[in-house]
mmCIF file of C-alpha atoms in Angstrom:
data_model
loop_
_atom_site.group_PDB
_atom_site.id
_atom_site.type_symbol
_atom_site.label_atom_id
_atom_site.label_comp_id
_atom_site.label_asym_id
_atom_site.label_seq_id
_atom_site.Cartn_x
_atom_site.Cartn_y
_atom_site.Cartn_z
ATOM 1 C CA MET W 7 84.901 81.350 95.251
ATOM 2 C CA SER W 8 88.214 81.061 93.414
ATOM 3 C CA ALA W 9 87.215 77.599 92.201
ATOM 4 C CA LEU W 10 83.894 78.933 90.925
ATOM 5 C CA LEU W 11 85.669 81.636 88.959
ATOM 6 C CA GLY W 12 87.892 78.978 87.421
ATOM 7 C CA GLY W 13 84.976 77.478 85.513
ATOM 8 C CA ALA W 14 83.737 73.921 85.090
ATOM 9 C CA ASN W 15 86.936 72.539 83.526
ATOM 10 C CA PRO W 16 89.792 74.747 84.740
ATOM 11 C CA GLN W 17 93.229 74.318 83.235
ATOM 12 C CA PRO W 18 96.348 74.536 85.438
ATOM 13 C CA HIS W 19 97.809 77.416 83.430
ATOM 14 C CA ASP W 20 94.589 79.399 83.902
ATOM 15 C CA ALA W 21 94.621 79.120 87.695
ATOM 16 C CA ILE W 22 96.301 82.482 88.219
ATOM 17 C CA THR W 23 93.514 84.217 86.299
ATOM 18 C CA ALA W 24 90.863 82.811 88.620
ATOM 19 C CA LEU W 25 92.928 83.672 91.703
ATOM 20 C CA ILE W 26 93.481 87.264 90.603
ATOM 21 C CA ALA W 27 89.805 87.618 89.723
ATOM 22 C CA SER W 28 88.841 86.235 93.126
ATOM 23 C CA ALA W 29 91.180 88.614 94.957
ATOM 24 C CA THR W 30 89.955 91.600 92.939
ATOM 25 C CA LEU W 31 86.318 90.701 93.537
ATOM 26 C CA ALA W 32 86.918 90.214 97.267
ATOM 27 C CA LEU W 33 88.673 93.553 97.581
ATOM 28 C CA GLY W 34 85.869 95.360 95.788
ATOM 29 C CA LEU W 35 83.125 93.593 97.717
ATOM 30 C CA SER W 36 84.823 94.382 101.021
ATOM 31 C CA GLY W 37 84.515 98.068 100.213
ATOM 32 C CA LEU W 38 80.892 97.626 99.164
ATOM 33 C CA THR W 39 79.809 95.730 102.283
ATOM 34 C CA PHE W 40 81.653 98.202 104.497
ATOM 35 C CA TRP W 41 79.852 101.065 102.752
ATOM 36 C CA LEU W 42 76.495 99.323 103.218
ATOM 37 C CA TRP W 43 77.228 99.026 106.929
ATOM 38 C CA ILE W 44 78.610 102.506 107.571
ATOM 39 C CA GLN W 45 76.460 104.627 105.263
ATOM 40 C CA HIS W 46 73.519 104.761 107.665
ATOM 41 C CA VAL W 47 75.620 106.490 110.347
ATOM 42 C CA ALA W 48 77.919 108.629 108.186
ATOM 43 C CA LYS W 49 77.514 111.208 105.471
ATOM 44 C CA PRO W 50 77.934 109.882 101.902
ATOM 45 C CA ALA W 51 81.402 111.373 101.407
ATOM 46 C CA ARG W 52 82.667 110.064 104.730
ATOM 47 C CA ALA W 53 81.109 106.662 104.142
ATOM 48 C CA LEU W 54 82.857 106.420 100.785
ATOM 49 C CA ALA W 55 86.174 107.547 102.271
ATOM 50 C CA ALA W 56 85.866 105.066 105.133
ATOM 51 C CA SER W 57 85.110 102.270 102.663
ATOM 52 C CA LEU W 58 88.225 103.077 100.646
ATOM 53 C CA VAL W 59 90.283 103.148 103.836
ATOM 54 C CA TYR W 60 88.865 99.756 104.825
ATOM 55 C CA MET W 61 89.918 98.344 101.467
ATOM 56 C CA ALA W 62 93.408 99.819 101.840
ATOM 57 C CA LEU W 63 94.093 98.883 105.465
ATOM 58 C CA PRO W 64 97.775 97.851 105.673
ATOM 59 C CA TYR W 65 97.031 94.389 107.044
ATOM 60 C CA HIS W 66 94.248 93.845 104.529
ATOM 61 C CA LEU W 67 96.073 95.051 101.440
ATOM 62 C CA ALA W 68 99.802 94.782 102.177
ATOM 63 C CA ILE W 69 99.914 91.615 104.276
ATOM 64 C CA ASP W 70 96.908 89.507 103.303
ATOM 65 C CA LEU W 71 96.759 90.362 99.619
ATOM 66 C CA TYR W 72 100.207 91.422 98.417
ATOM 67 C CA ALA W 73 102.561 89.636 100.824
ATOM 68 C CA ARG W 74 100.720 86.414 101.673
ATOM 69 C CA PHE W 75 98.021 86.257 98.993
ATOM 70 C CA ALA W 76 95.845 84.760 101.727
ATOM 71 C CA LEU W 77 92.590 84.645 99.803
ATOM 72 C CA ALA W 78 90.665 83.081 102.670
ATOM 73 C CA GLU W 79 91.442 86.046 104.930
ATOM 74 C CA VAL W 80 90.880 88.514 102.099
ATOM 75 C CA TRP W 81 87.368 87.128 101.672
ATOM 76 C CA ALA W 82 86.847 87.267 105.445
ATOM 77 C CA PHE W 83 87.050 91.070 105.190
ATOM 78 C CA VAL W 84 83.994 90.949 102.921
ATOM 79 C CA TRP W 85 81.676 89.307 105.426
ATOM 80 C CA LEU W 86 82.566 91.181 108.639
ATOM 81 C CA PRO W 87 80.732 94.413 107.666
ATOM 82 C CA LEU W 88 77.774 92.341 106.484
ATOM 83 C CA ILE W 89 77.513 90.708 109.909
ATOM 84 C CA LEU W 90 77.731 94.064 111.683
ATOM 85 C CA LEU W 91 75.141 95.481 109.289
ATOM 86 C CA GLY W 92 72.708 92.757 110.270
ATOM 87 C CA GLN W 93 73.358 93.302 113.957
ATOM 88 C CA ASP W 94 72.826 97.046 113.691
ATOM 89 C CA ARG W 95 69.461 96.527 111.975
ATOM 90 C CA GLY W 96 68.012 95.498 115.329
ATOM 91 C CA LYS W 97 64.479 94.140 115.024
ATOM 92 C CA GLN W 98 64.124 94.686 111.295
ATOM 93 C CA PRO W 99 63.110 91.510 109.403
ATOM 94 C CA VAL W 100 66.393 91.397 107.481
ATOM 95 C CA ALA W 101 68.599 91.612 110.578
ATOM 96 C CA LEU W 102 68.743 87.955 111.580
ATOM 97 C CA PRO W 103 69.063 86.522 108.032
ATOM 98 C CA VAL W 104 71.835 88.981 107.130
ATOM 99 C CA MET W 105 73.768 88.199 110.304
ATOM 100 C CA ALA W 106 73.364 84.457 109.851
ATOM 101 C CA LEU W 107 74.300 84.594 106.167
ATOM 102 C CA GLY W 108 77.411 86.636 106.919
ATOM 103 C CA LEU W 109 78.485 84.210 109.642
ATOM 104 C CA ALA W 110 77.888 81.205 107.394
ATOM 105 C CA LEU W 111 79.924 82.707 104.557
ATOM 106 C CA LEU W 112 82.679 83.640 106.992
ATOM 107 C CA ALA W 113 82.729 80.076 108.311
ATOM 108 C CA LEU W 114 83.115 78.789 104.763
ATOM 109 C CA CYS W 115 86.022 81.175 104.162
ATOM 110 C CA HIS W 116 88.129 81.419 107.313
ATOM 111 C CA LEU W 117 87.412 79.679 110.611
ATOM 112 C CA PRO W 118 89.915 81.642 112.774
ATOM 113 C CA SER W 119 88.219 84.874 111.715
ATOM 114 C CA LEU W 120 84.863 83.312 112.542
ATOM 115 C CA LEU W 121 85.936 82.717 116.143
ATOM 116 C CA LEU W 122 87.106 86.320 116.486
ATOM 117 C CA VAL W 123 83.960 87.735 114.904
ATOM 118 C CA ILE W 124 81.644 85.661 117.097
ATOM 119 C CA GLY W 125 83.427 87.114 120.117
ATOM 120 C CA LEU W 126 83.033 90.628 118.711
ATOM 121 C CA LEU W 127 79.382 89.971 117.900
ATOM 122 C CA MET W 128 78.626 88.810 121.431
ATOM 123 C CA LEU W 129 80.512 91.721 122.978
ATOM 124 C CA ARG W 130 78.553 94.238 120.904
ATOM 125 C CA ALA W 131 75.329 92.414 121.755
ATOM 126 C CA LEU W 132 76.149 92.593 125.462
ATOM 127 C CA ILE W 133 76.831 96.331 125.246
ATOM 128 C CA MET W 134 73.574 96.872 123.342
ATOM 129 C CA ALA W 135 71.658 94.804 125.892
ATOM 130 C CA ILE W 136 73.076 96.829 128.778
ATOM 131 C CA ARG W 137 72.271 100.115 127.064
ATOM 132 C CA THR W 138 68.717 99.163 126.131
ATOM 133 C CA ARG W 139 68.121 96.986 129.209
ATOM 134 C CA ARG W 140 66.692 94.301 126.966
ATOM 135 C CA ARG W 141 67.810 90.780 126.164
ATOM 136 C CA PHE W 142 66.898 90.978 122.498
ATOM 137 C CA PRO W 143 70.406 91.920 121.227
ATOM 138 C CA LEU W 144 71.875 88.887 122.998
ATOM 139 C CA THR W 145 69.213 86.446 121.858
ATOM 140 C CA SER W 146 69.391 87.804 118.321
ATOM 141 C CA ALA W 147 73.175 87.439 118.161
ATOM 142 C CA LEU W 148 73.025 83.949 119.638
ATOM 143 C CA GLY W 149 70.269 82.896 117.254
ATOM 144 C CA ALA W 150 72.137 84.280 114.243
ATOM 145 C CA THR W 151 75.305 82.482 115.331
ATOM 146 C CA LEU W 152 73.549 79.135 115.676
ATOM 147 C CA LEU W 153 71.741 79.596 112.370
ATOM 148 C CA GLY W 154 74.949 80.626 110.619
ATOM 149 C CA LEU W 155 76.815 77.594 111.953
ATOM 150 C CA ALA W 156 73.955 75.359 110.852
ATOM 151 C CA MET W 157 74.095 76.864 107.366
ATOM 152 C CA ALA W 158 77.843 76.167 107.245
ATOM 153 C CA ALA W 159 77.448 72.594 108.504
ATOM 154 C CA LEU W 160 78.332 71.307 105.041
ATOM 155 C CA LEU W 161 81.909 72.350 105.800
ATOM 156 C CA LEU W 162 81.999 72.235 109.586
ATOM 157 C CA ALA W 163 80.667 68.694 110.029
ATOM 158 C CA PRO W 164 83.318 66.985 107.844
ATOM 159 C CA ALA W 165 86.011 69.197 109.382
ATOM 160 C CA LEU W 166 85.061 68.050 112.873
ATOM 161 C CA LEU W 167 84.785 64.414 111.848
ATOM 162 C CA ASP W 168 88.173 64.412 110.100
ATOM 163 C CA GLN W 169 90.215 65.833 112.975
ATOM 164 C CA GLY W 170 92.235 62.619 113.135
ATOM 165 C CA ALA W 171 93.662 63.297 109.680
ATOM 166 C CA ILE W 172 95.216 66.592 110.795
ATOM 167 C CA SER W 173 98.760 66.771 112.138
ATOM 168 C CA MET W 174 98.751 69.435 114.831
ATOM 169 C CA ASP W 175 102.510 68.958 115.283
ATOM 170 C CA GLU W 176 103.081 70.429 111.840
ATOM 171 C CA MET W 177 100.799 73.346 112.705
ATOM 172 C CA GLN W 178 102.967 74.272 115.703
ATOM 173 C CA ARG W 179 106.361 74.469 114.038
ATOM 174 C CA GLY W 180 108.315 77.278 112.429
ATOM 175 C CA MET W 181 106.221 80.159 111.179
ATOM 176 C CA PHE W 182 103.037 78.411 112.329
ATOM 177 C CA ASP W 183 104.089 78.337 115.985
ATOM 178 C CA PHE W 184 101.374 80.293 117.799
ATOM 179 C CA ARG W 185 103.856 81.312 120.495
ATOM 180 C CA ARG W 186 105.552 83.633 118.011
ATOM 181 C CA ASN W 187 102.625 86.018 118.368
ATOM 182 C CA PHE W 188 102.789 86.452 122.146
ATOM 183 C CA LEU W 189 104.283 89.718 123.373
ATOM 184 C CA ASP W 190 105.827 88.143 126.474
ATOM 185 C CA ARG W 191 108.410 86.244 124.408
ATOM 186 C CA LEU W 192 111.374 87.968 122.772
ATOM 187 C CA PRO W 193 112.317 86.955 119.223
ATOM 188 C CA THR W 194 115.049 84.334 119.060
ATOM 189 C CA ASP W 195 116.620 84.931 115.643
ATOM 190 C CA PHE W 196 116.726 87.407 112.763
ATOM 191 C CA ASP W 197 113.737 85.916 110.943
ATOM 192 C CA ASP W 198 111.730 86.052 114.141
ATOM 193 C CA TRP W 199 112.727 89.683 114.718
ATOM 194 C CA ARG W 200 111.751 90.543 111.148
ATOM 195 C CA PHE W 201 108.414 88.741 111.432
ATOM 196 C CA ARG W 202 107.536 90.431 114.723
ATOM 197 C CA GLY W 203 108.702 93.794 113.424
ATOM 198 C CA GLN W 204 106.603 93.591 110.276
ATOM 199 C CA LEU W 205 103.577 92.408 112.225
ATOM 200 C CA THR W 206 103.938 95.255 114.721
ATOM 201 C CA LEU W 207 104.481 97.846 111.997
ATOM 202 C CA PHE W 208 101.436 96.895 109.966
ATOM 203 C CA THR W 209 99.295 96.541 113.079
ATOM 204 C CA LEU W 210 100.222 100.074 114.161
ATOM 205 C CA LEU W 211 99.655 101.392 110.645
ATOM 206 C CA THR W 212 96.239 99.750 110.572
ATOM 207 C CA LEU W 213 95.270 101.236 113.944
ATOM 208 C CA PHE W 214 96.589 104.650 112.901
ATOM 209 C CA THR W 215 94.589 104.502 109.673
ATOM 210 C CA LEU W 216 91.430 103.580 111.561
ATOM 211 C CA LEU W 217 91.956 106.450 114.005
ATOM 212 C CA LEU W 218 92.360 108.900 111.134
ATOM 213 C CA THR W 219 89.088 107.671 109.686
#
């Protein structure tokens, strides 16, 4: 998306303009898609308030946007409500296409978020299936997932075929070490303490904000 906003012949000194435009658009769209999802179960004022809260979640705004400028994750926040919207539409004709489209766009933006969302999607589908005593929620979620992955094959296929060009050793060092995020390991130095402290703080703030909503 950022590349599209940069135009056909982007200049290096204009890159920041496209990046800021992309971040601004993603933030606004995240509020819009959240409102589209929540407005059918909440009153207009509450739906609007919840959408603004979603846009201003500490992890979303403070960490992803301001601290890390992680545009891929910022855009991931746009597609999650769209996926849930499709799932909540049940047997309506738009349900499956909306779910699949949201999953495909999420796959094109941020694969780690895709894995988490697929798990959430299946869990919600299982709960719906138990409540309704029907298999449709499960088959619908599975079908949307497969269709979404097929739609994103343009990215996923080359990524799978080029695994040999990726150095996993580099992805497991320093700040990228996945073990830093486990609660059963104490921080080893000041930077580690600061990282874990900030992560814990913003996680708690995010949960607190959601509870207030």
